[in-house]
């Protein structure tokens, strides 16, 4: 069925107009039309701003004014700074019950387009078109957006544990326990499967540790749909695109031909699974040359149970299910096959991962998450053996006053800030290698 742009146009707020007086209420939340058909990015003529007002898709999204977003982020203050990627800086904010009727009080993350950054209007629009229409427990919720003059902002649900990249690779903290790693892998797999199995399939194209956000109980949610593409239609087997993505995660056939399929996402999933097993980044220029590209280094050991322990993350200190690790490594090996057709579908990845969460041959017991957001010290209940481990770790901690694991990375005590533009000091420093780019 062809999508009727007129169905959307009446719901779409003007974009590009001057800031409205916040006293004058504008039409805030967009409602869903009766016969809902997901609008594709290709249905939109990538517009001048005026065109946007008649073609931008939206459903249940709130259109914020710039003033509102300044209020909820305390004028984008550096103390609310969460991090920065290719799109621009991200700040924590809080929507209180006075902001607007019908919008529940909640913490949010506000992403502001940096006009000098590597992304622009197109990525902003893609985020709204995809996340505004796709809803799933393993996709981050887009609450709304702002589009005034040249300003482009996005407002998301706030994810207390930040990105997997921060959790997995940051120094000076307790490492992610095995059970959390498997829960994250499964959640992220469910997010990808949802996209691939949609009525109109979506190829995510930028699956990587920094785009997997974590809720307080380690539920994984995919964020950043700026590079997402609608899957092939009809007889087509692939979508042809400019090669975009992040070094170290992109599938070899996609890099060589620009042909994009859902199997490209499966490859990237395999890379993240190896990151979870080894605690190493997909590309790490600080390692010896033959270890810099994670998949090249790890691949021969993934399918060899006798050598697998050599590549397992030393920060796990042996506390993982051996059987689970073997199965997860064999799965990663399949996902990383150079032949896309030999990779499993995301549905089959889920079926392999699900039972791994039940394995209880983890040394010294399992973690149980109780997840209160307000007191990080109570977030993890541990077995006695694990408490002993952590005590040993804390004695090596160069920040003895800091309790781990920490739920957020935004407070001044956690971060070295430089006019709100520096990343968290525990955060892997931004490098072109782990940014979304033309490859
Ligand atoms: N909804 C959110 N809740 C909490 N933190 C968030 C949220 N969205 C983003 N962040 C944090 O903001 C930082 C920047 O995220 P962003 O997605 O803009 O960049 P990136 O993923 O690091 O890089 P890239 O541009 O390649 O995607 C990350 O450290 C992430 O943890
Ligand atoms: Mg990102």
Coordinates of C-alpha atoms and ligand atoms in Angstrom, one line a residue:
X1 CA 0.0 0.0 0.0
X2 CA 1.4 3.4 -0.9
X3 CA 1.8 5.8 1.9
X4 CA -0.3 8.9 1.6
X5 CA 1.8 11.8 2.6
X6 CA -1.3 13.9 3.1
X7 CA -2.3 11.6 6.0
X8 CA 0.8 12.8 7.8
X9 CA 0.9 16.4 6.7
X10 CA -1.9 17.6 8.9
X11 CA -0.3 16.3 12.0
X12 CA 3.1 17.6 11.4
X13 CA 4.2 20.8 13.1
X14 CA 5.9 23.5 11.1
X15 CA 9.6 23.2 11.3
X16 CA 11.8 26.2 10.7
X17 CA 9.4 28.7 12.0
X18 CA 10.4 31.1 14.7
X19 CA 10.3 30.0 18.3
X20 CA 6.7 30.2 19.6
X21 CA 5.9 32.0 22.8
X22 CA 5.8 29.2 25.3
X23 CA 2.7 30.8 26.9
X24 CA 0.8 30.0 23.7
X25 CA 0.2 26.3 23.7
X26 CA 0.9 24.7 20.3
X27 CA -0.4 21.3 19.3
X28 CA 1.9 19.2 21.4
X29 CA 1.6 15.4 20.9
X30 CA 1.1 13.8 17.6
X31 CA -1.5 11.1 17.4
X32 CA -1.6 8.0 15.3
X33 CA -3.8 7.9 12.2
X34 CA -6.4 5.2 12.1
X35 CA -4.7 3.2 9.2
X36 CA -1.1 3.3 10.3
X37 CA 1.5 2.4 7.7
X38 CA 5.1 3.1 8.6
X39 CA 6.5 5.9 6.6
X40 CA 9.9 5.4 5.1
X41 CA 12.7 7.9 4.9
X42 CA 12.5 7.5 1.1
X43 CA 8.9 8.7 1.3
X44 CA 10.1 12.0 2.3
X45 CA 11.7 14.4 -0.1
X46 CA 14.8 15.4 1.9
X47 CA 13.5 18.9 2.2
X48 CA 14.3 22.5 2.6
X49 CA 12.9 23.3 6.0
X50 CA 9.5 24.4 4.7
X51 CA 9.0 21.1 3.0
X52 CA 9.6 19.4 6.3
X53 CA 6.4 20.9 7.7
X54 CA 4.3 18.9 5.2
X55 CA 6.3 15.7 5.1
X56 CA 7.8 14.8 8.4
X57 CA 6.4 11.8 10.0
X58 CA 5.5 11.6 13.7
X59 CA 3.5 9.5 16.0
X60 CA 3.1 10.1 19.7
X61 CA 6.1 12.5 19.6
X62 CA 6.2 15.8 21.5
X63 CA 7.4 18.9 19.7
X64 CA 9.4 20.9 22.2
X65 CA 10.3 24.5 22.1
X66 CA 14.0 25.4 22.5
X67 CA 13.1 27.3 25.7
X68 CA 11.5 24.2 27.2
X69 CA 14.6 22.2 26.5
X70 CA 16.8 24.9 28.0
X71 CA 14.7 24.8 31.1
X72 CA 14.8 21.1 31.5
X73 CA 18.6 20.9 31.0
X74 CA 19.3 24.0 33.1
X75 CA 20.5 25.7 29.9
X76 CA 22.5 22.7 28.8
X77 CA 24.7 23.1 31.9
X78 CA 28.0 21.3 32.0
X79 CA 26.9 19.5 35.2
X80 CA 24.2 17.8 33.1
X81 CA 26.6 16.7 30.3
X82 CA 26.4 13.0 29.5
X83 CA 28.7 12.6 26.6
X84 CA 29.2 13.5 22.9
X85 CA 29.2 11.6 19.7
X86 CA 29.1 12.4 16.0
X87 CA 25.7 14.2 16.3
X88 CA 26.6 16.5 19.1
X89 CA 26.5 16.8 22.9
X90 CA 24.0 15.0 25.0
X91 CA 22.7 16.5 28.3
X92 CA 20.5 15.0 31.0
X93 CA 17.3 16.9 31.7
X94 CA 14.2 16.5 33.9
X95 CA 10.7 17.0 32.7
X96 CA 8.6 18.0 35.7
X97 CA 4.8 17.8 35.9
X98 CA 4.5 21.5 35.1
X99 CA 6.1 21.4 31.7
X100 CA 3.0 20.3 29.8
X101 CA -0.1 18.4 30.6
X102 CA -0.1 14.7 29.6
X103 CA 3.6 14.4 29.7
X104 CA 4.7 12.4 32.7
X105 CA 7.5 13.7 34.9
X106 CA 10.7 11.9 34.0
X107 CA 14.4 12.2 33.4
X108 CA 15.4 12.6 29.7
X109 CA 18.5 12.8 27.6
X110 CA 18.6 15.7 25.2
X111 CA 20.8 15.5 22.1
X112 CA 21.7 18.7 20.4
X113 CA 23.0 18.8 16.8
X114 CA 26.4 20.3 16.5
X115 CA 26.4 22.2 13.3
X116 CA 30.2 21.6 12.9
X117 CA 29.8 17.8 13.6
X118 CA 29.9 14.9 11.2
X119 CA 26.1 14.5 11.2
X120 CA 23.3 16.8 10.2
X121 CA 19.6 17.3 9.3
X122 CA 19.3 14.0 7.5
X123 CA 20.4 11.9 10.5
X124 CA 18.1 14.0 12.8
X125 CA 15.3 13.3 10.4
X126 CA 16.0 9.6 10.2
X127 CA 16.0 9.3 13.9
X128 CA 12.5 10.8 14.0
X129 CA 11.2 8.8 11.1
X130 CA 12.4 5.5 12.5
X131 CA 12.2 5.9 16.3
X132 CA 9.0 8.0 16.1
X133 CA 7.2 5.0 14.5
X134 CA 9.0 1.9 15.9
X135 CA 8.3 1.0 19.5
X136 CA 9.9 -2.0 21.3
X137 CA 11.2 -2.6 24.8
X138 CA 14.7 -3.0 23.3
X139 CA 14.7 0.3 21.4
X140 CA 15.3 3.5 23.2
X141 CA 12.1 5.6 23.4
X142 CA 12.2 8.9 21.5
X143 CA 9.9 11.3 23.4
X144 CA 10.1 14.2 21.1
X145 CA 12.2 16.7 19.2
X146 CA 12.8 20.3 18.5
X147 CA 13.3 22.0 15.2
X148 CA 13.7 25.8 15.3
X149 CA 15.7 27.7 12.7
X150 CA 18.9 25.8 12.3
X151 CA 18.5 24.1 15.7
X152 CA 17.9 20.3 15.7
X153 CA 17.4 18.5 19.0
X154 CA 16.1 15.0 20.1
X155 CA 14.6 14.1 23.4
X156 CA 14.9 10.5 24.6
X157 CA 14.1 8.5 27.7
X158 CA 17.1 8.7 30.0
X159 CA 19.1 5.5 30.3
X160 CA 20.7 5.4 33.8
X161 CA 23.7 3.2 32.9
X162 CA 24.6 5.0 29.8
X163 CA 26.1 3.1 26.9
X164 CA 27.6 -0.4 26.8
X165 CA 30.8 1.2 25.6
X166 CA 31.1 3.1 28.8
X167 CA 30.2 0.1 31.0
X168 CA 32.4 -2.4 29.3
X169 CA 35.6 -0.4 28.6
X170 CA 35.8 2.2 31.3
X171 CA 38.6 1.9 33.7
X172 CA 38.4 2.1 37.5
X173 CA 35.2 0.3 38.1
X174 CA 34.0 -3.2 38.8
X175 CA 33.7 -5.0 35.4
X176 CA 30.3 -6.0 34.0
X177 CA 29.4 -9.4 35.4
X178 CA 28.9 -12.3 33.1
X179 CA 25.1 -12.5 33.6
X180 CA 24.7 -8.8 32.8
X181 CA 26.8 -9.3 29.6
X182 CA 24.5 -12.1 28.4
X183 CA 21.4 -10.2 29.3
X184 CA 22.7 -7.2 27.3
X185 CA 23.5 -9.5 24.3
X186 CA 20.1 -11.0 24.4
X187 CA 18.3 -7.6 24.7
X188 CA 20.3 -6.1 21.9
X189 CA 19.6 -9.2 19.7
X190 CA 15.8 -8.8 20.4
X191 CA 16.0 -5.1 19.3
X192 CA 17.7 -6.1 16.0
X193 CA 15.3 -9.0 15.4
X194 CA 12.4 -6.7 15.9
X195 CA 13.8 -4.4 13.2
X196 CA 14.6 -7.2 10.8
X197 CA 11.2 -8.9 11.2
X198 CA 9.1 -5.7 10.9
X199 CA 6.5 -5.6 8.2
X200 CA 8.8 -3.2 6.5
X201 CA 12.2 -4.5 7.6
X202 CA 14.8 -2.0 8.8
X203 CA 18.6 -2.5 8.6
X204 CA 20.1 -0.7 11.5
X205 CA 23.6 -0.3 10.0
X206 CA 25.4 1.1 13.0
X207 CA 25.3 -1.7 15.6
X208 CA 28.1 -1.1 18.1
X209 CA 28.7 -0.8 21.8
X210 CA 28.2 2.9 22.0
X211 CA 24.8 2.7 20.4
X212 CA 23.5 0.1 23.0
X213 CA 22.1 2.0 26.0
X214 CA 21.5 0.4 29.3
X215 CA 18.6 0.7 31.7
X216 CA 19.2 0.3 35.5
X217 CA 18.6 -3.4 35.3
X218 CA 20.9 -3.8 32.2
X219 CA 18.0 -4.0 29.7
X220 CA 19.7 -3.1 26.4
X221 CA 18.1 -0.6 24.1
X222 CA 19.3 0.4 20.7
X223 CA 19.7 4.1 20.0
X224 CA 20.9 6.2 17.0
X225 CA 18.9 5.4 13.9
X226 CA 20.7 8.1 11.9
X227 CA 22.2 5.6 9.5
X228 CA 19.3 3.1 9.5
X229 CA 17.9 2.1 6.1
X230 CA 14.7 0.5 5.0
X231 CA 15.4 -3.1 3.9
X232 CA 15.2 -4.3 0.3
X233 CA 11.8 -4.4 -1.3
X234 CA 10.2 -6.9 -3.7
X235 CA 12.7 -9.0 -5.6
X236 CA 15.7 -7.1 -4.4
X237 CA 18.2 -8.9 -2.2
X238 CA 20.1 -5.9 -0.8
X239 CA 20.1 -2.1 -0.6
X240 CA 22.9 -0.3 -2.3
X241 CA 24.3 2.5 -0.2
X242 CA 27.3 4.6 0.4
X243 CA 29.5 2.7 2.8
X244 CA 28.7 4.3 6.2
X245 CA 29.2 2.9 9.7
X246 CA 32.0 2.5 12.2
X247 CA 35.4 0.9 11.6
X248 CA 35.7 -2.5 13.1
X249 CA 32.0 -3.3 13.1
X250 CA 31.0 -3.2 9.4
X251 CA 30.6 -6.5 7.5
X252 CA 33.4 -7.2 5.0
X253 CA 31.0 -7.7 2.0
X254 CA 29.3 -4.3 2.8
X255 CA 32.7 -2.6 3.0
X256 CA 33.6 -4.1 -0.4
X257 CA 30.4 -3.7 -2.4
X258 CA 28.2 -1.2 -0.5
X259 CA 25.5 -3.9 -0.6
X260 CA 23.6 -3.8 2.6
X261 CA 21.4 -6.6 4.0
X262 CA 20.1 -7.6 7.5
X263 CA 23.1 -10.0 7.5
X264 CA 25.4 -6.9 7.8
X265 CA 23.8 -6.2 11.1
X266 CA 24.3 -9.8 12.2
X267 CA 28.0 -9.4 11.5
X268 CA 28.2 -6.3 13.7
X269 CA 26.3 -8.2 16.4
X270 CA 29.0 -10.8 16.2
X271 CA 31.6 -8.1 16.8
X272 CA 29.8 -6.8 19.9
X273 CA 29.4 -10.3 21.2
X274 CA 33.2 -10.7 21.0
X275 CA 33.6 -7.4 22.8
X276 CA 31.4 -8.7 25.6
X277 CA 33.5 -11.9 25.8
X278 CA 36.9 -10.3 25.7
X279 CA 36.3 -6.9 27.1
X280 CA 38.3 -5.5 24.2
X281 CA 37.3 -2.8 21.7
X282 CA 36.6 -3.7 18.1
X283 CA 39.6 -1.6 17.1
X284 CA 42.3 -0.6 19.6
X285 CA 45.3 1.2 18.2
X286 CA 47.0 1.0 21.6
X287 CA 47.5 -2.8 21.3
X288 CA 50.3 -4.6 19.4
X289 CA 49.6 -4.6 15.7
X290 CA 48.3 -8.1 15.3
X291 CA 45.8 -7.5 18.2
X292 CA 44.5 -4.2 17.0
X293 CA 41.5 -5.5 15.0
X294 CA 39.5 -7.6 17.5
X295 CA 37.9 -10.0 15.0
X296 CA 41.2 -10.9 13.3
X297 CA 42.8 -11.6 16.7
X298 CA 39.9 -13.4 18.3
X299 CA 38.4 -15.4 15.5
X300 CA 40.7 -18.5 15.6
X301 CA 40.0 -18.9 19.3
X302 CA 36.3 -18.5 19.2
X303 CA 35.6 -21.9 17.8
X304 CA 38.3 -23.7 19.8
X305 CA 37.0 -24.5 23.3
X306 CA 40.6 -25.3 24.5
X307 CA 41.9 -21.9 23.6
X308 CA 38.8 -19.8 24.4
X309 CA 39.9 -19.0 28.0
X310 CA 42.9 -17.2 26.5
X311 CA 40.7 -14.5 25.0
X312 CA 38.1 -14.2 27.8
X313 CA 38.0 -10.8 29.5
X314 CA 40.5 -11.0 32.4
X315 CA 38.4 -8.6 34.3
X316 CA 35.8 -11.3 34.7
X317 CA 38.4 -13.1 36.8
X318 CA 37.1 -16.4 35.7
X319 CA 33.6 -15.8 36.9
X320 CA 31.7 -16.9 33.9
X321 CA 29.8 -20.0 32.8
X322 CA 32.3 -22.0 30.7
X323 CA 29.5 -23.8 28.8
X324 CA 27.8 -20.4 28.2
X325 CA 31.0 -18.8 27.0
X326 CA 31.7 -21.7 24.6
X327 CA 28.2 -21.4 23.1
X328 CA 28.4 -17.6 22.9
X329 CA 31.8 -17.7 21.3
X330 CA 30.6 -20.3 18.7
X331 CA 27.6 -18.1 18.0
X332 CA 29.9 -15.1 17.5
X333 CA 32.1 -17.2 15.2
X334 CA 29.0 -17.9 13.0
X335 CA 27.9 -14.3 13.0
X336 CA 31.4 -13.3 11.8
X337 CA 31.3 -15.6 8.9
X338 CA 32.7 -14.0 5.7
X339 CA 29.7 -15.5 3.9
X340 CA 26.6 -13.6 4.8
X341 CA 24.3 -16.5 4.0
X342 CA 26.1 -18.7 6.6
X343 CA 25.4 -16.2 9.4
X344 CA 22.4 -17.0 11.6
X345 CA 19.3 -14.8 11.5
X346 CA 18.7 -12.6 14.6
X347 CA 15.8 -14.9 15.5
X348 CA 18.2 -17.8 15.6
X349 CA 20.7 -15.7 17.6
X350 CA 18.0 -15.2 20.2
X351 CA 17.2 -18.9 20.4
X352 CA 20.9 -19.6 21.0
X353 CA 21.3 -16.9 23.6
X354 CA 18.2 -17.4 25.7
X355 CA 19.2 -20.7 27.4
X356 CA 22.6 -19.2 28.3
X357 CA 21.0 -16.9 30.8
X358 CA 19.9 -20.0 32.8
X359 CA 23.4 -21.6 33.0
X360 CA 24.5 -21.6 36.6
X361 CA 28.0 -23.0 36.4
X362 CA 29.4 -19.5 37.1
X363 CA 32.0 -19.6 39.8
X364 CA 31.0 -18.0 43.1
X365 CA 27.4 -17.5 42.3
X366 CA 25.4 -15.0 40.3
X367 CA 24.5 -11.3 40.6
X368 CA 20.9 -10.3 41.4
X369 CA 19.9 -6.8 40.4
X370 CA 17.6 -4.8 42.6
X371 CA 18.0 -1.7 40.6
X372 CA 17.0 1.3 42.7
X373 CA 18.0 4.3 40.8
X374 CA 18.6 6.7 43.6
X375 CA 21.3 4.7 45.6
X376 CA 24.0 3.2 43.4
X377 CA 25.5 1.5 46.4
X378 CA 22.5 -0.8 46.6
X379 CA 22.2 -1.6 42.9
X380 CA 24.0 -4.9 43.0
X381 CA 23.5 -7.7 45.5
X382 CA 26.5 -9.9 45.5
X383 CA 27.5 -13.2 46.9
X384 CA 30.2 -13.2 49.5
X385 CA 32.9 -14.4 47.1
X386 CA 32.1 -11.5 44.8
X387 CA 32.2 -9.0 47.6
X388 CA 35.7 -10.2 48.5
X389 CA 36.7 -9.8 44.9
X390 CA 35.4 -6.3 44.9
X391 CA 37.1 -5.4 48.1
X392 CA 40.4 -6.5 46.5
X393 CA 39.6 -4.4 43.4
X394 CA 38.7 -1.4 45.5
X395 CA 42.1 -1.6 47.2
X396 CA 43.6 -1.0 43.8
X397 CA 41.1 1.7 42.9
X398 CA 42.9 5.0 42.4
X399 CA 39.6 6.7 43.5
X400 CA 39.0 5.1 46.9
X401 CA 36.0 7.3 47.7
X402 CA 34.1 6.1 44.7
X403 CA 31.7 3.3 45.0
X404 CA 31.1 1.0 42.0
X405 CA 29.3 0.2 39.9
X406 CA 28.2 3.8 39.2
X407 CA 24.8 4.2 37.6
X408 CA 25.5 7.4 35.6
X409 CA 28.4 9.3 34.2
X410 CA 27.1 12.7 34.4
X411 CA 27.9 14.2 37.7
X412 CA 30.9 16.5 38.4
X413 CA 32.4 14.0 40.7
X414 CA 32.5 11.5 37.9
X415 CA 33.6 13.6 35.1
X416 CA 36.2 16.1 34.1
X417 CA 34.3 18.8 32.2
X418 CA 35.4 21.3 29.8
X419 CA 32.6 23.7 29.0
X420 CA 30.3 20.7 28.7
X421 CA 32.2 19.4 25.7
X422 CA 34.6 16.8 27.2
X423 CA 33.7 13.2 27.6
X424 CA 33.6 11.4 30.9
X425 CA 37.2 10.6 32.0
X426 CA 36.4 6.9 32.3
X427 CA 34.9 7.0 28.9
X428 CA 37.0 5.7 26.0
X429 CA 38.2 8.9 24.4
X430 CA 36.4 9.6 21.2
X431 CA 38.4 8.6 18.2
X432 CA 37.4 8.4 14.6
X433 CA 37.6 4.6 14.9
X434 CA 34.5 4.3 17.0
X435 CA 32.5 7.1 15.4
X436 CA 29.9 6.6 12.7
X437 CA 31.4 7.8 9.5
X438 CA 31.7 7.2 5.8
X439 CA 34.1 4.2 5.6
Ligands
LIG1 N1 19.1 8.2 26.2 C1 20.3 8.4 26.8 N2 20.4 8.2 28.2 C2 21.6 8.3 28.8 N3 22.8 8.6 28.1 C3 22.7 8.8 26.8 C4 21.5 8.7 26.1 N4 21.8 8.9 24.8 C5 23.1 9.1 24.7 N5 23.7 9.0 25.9 C6 25.1 9.2 26.2 O1 25.6 10.2 25.4 C7 26.9 9.9 24.9 C8 26.9 10.2 23.4 O2 26.0 9.4 22.7 P1 25.9 9.5 21.1 O3 24.9 8.4 20.7 O4 25.5 10.9 20.7 O5 27.3 9.2 20.6 P2 28.1 7.9 20.4 O6 27.2 6.7 20.3 O7 29.2 7.8 21.5 O8 28.9 8.1 19.0 P3 28.2 8.0 17.5 O9 28.0 9.4 17.1 O10 29.1 7.2 16.7 O11 26.9 7.3 17.7 C9 27.1 8.4 25.2 O12 28.2 8.4 26.1 C10 25.9 7.9 25.8 O13 26.2 7.1 26.9
LIG2 MG1 25.5 6.7 19.4

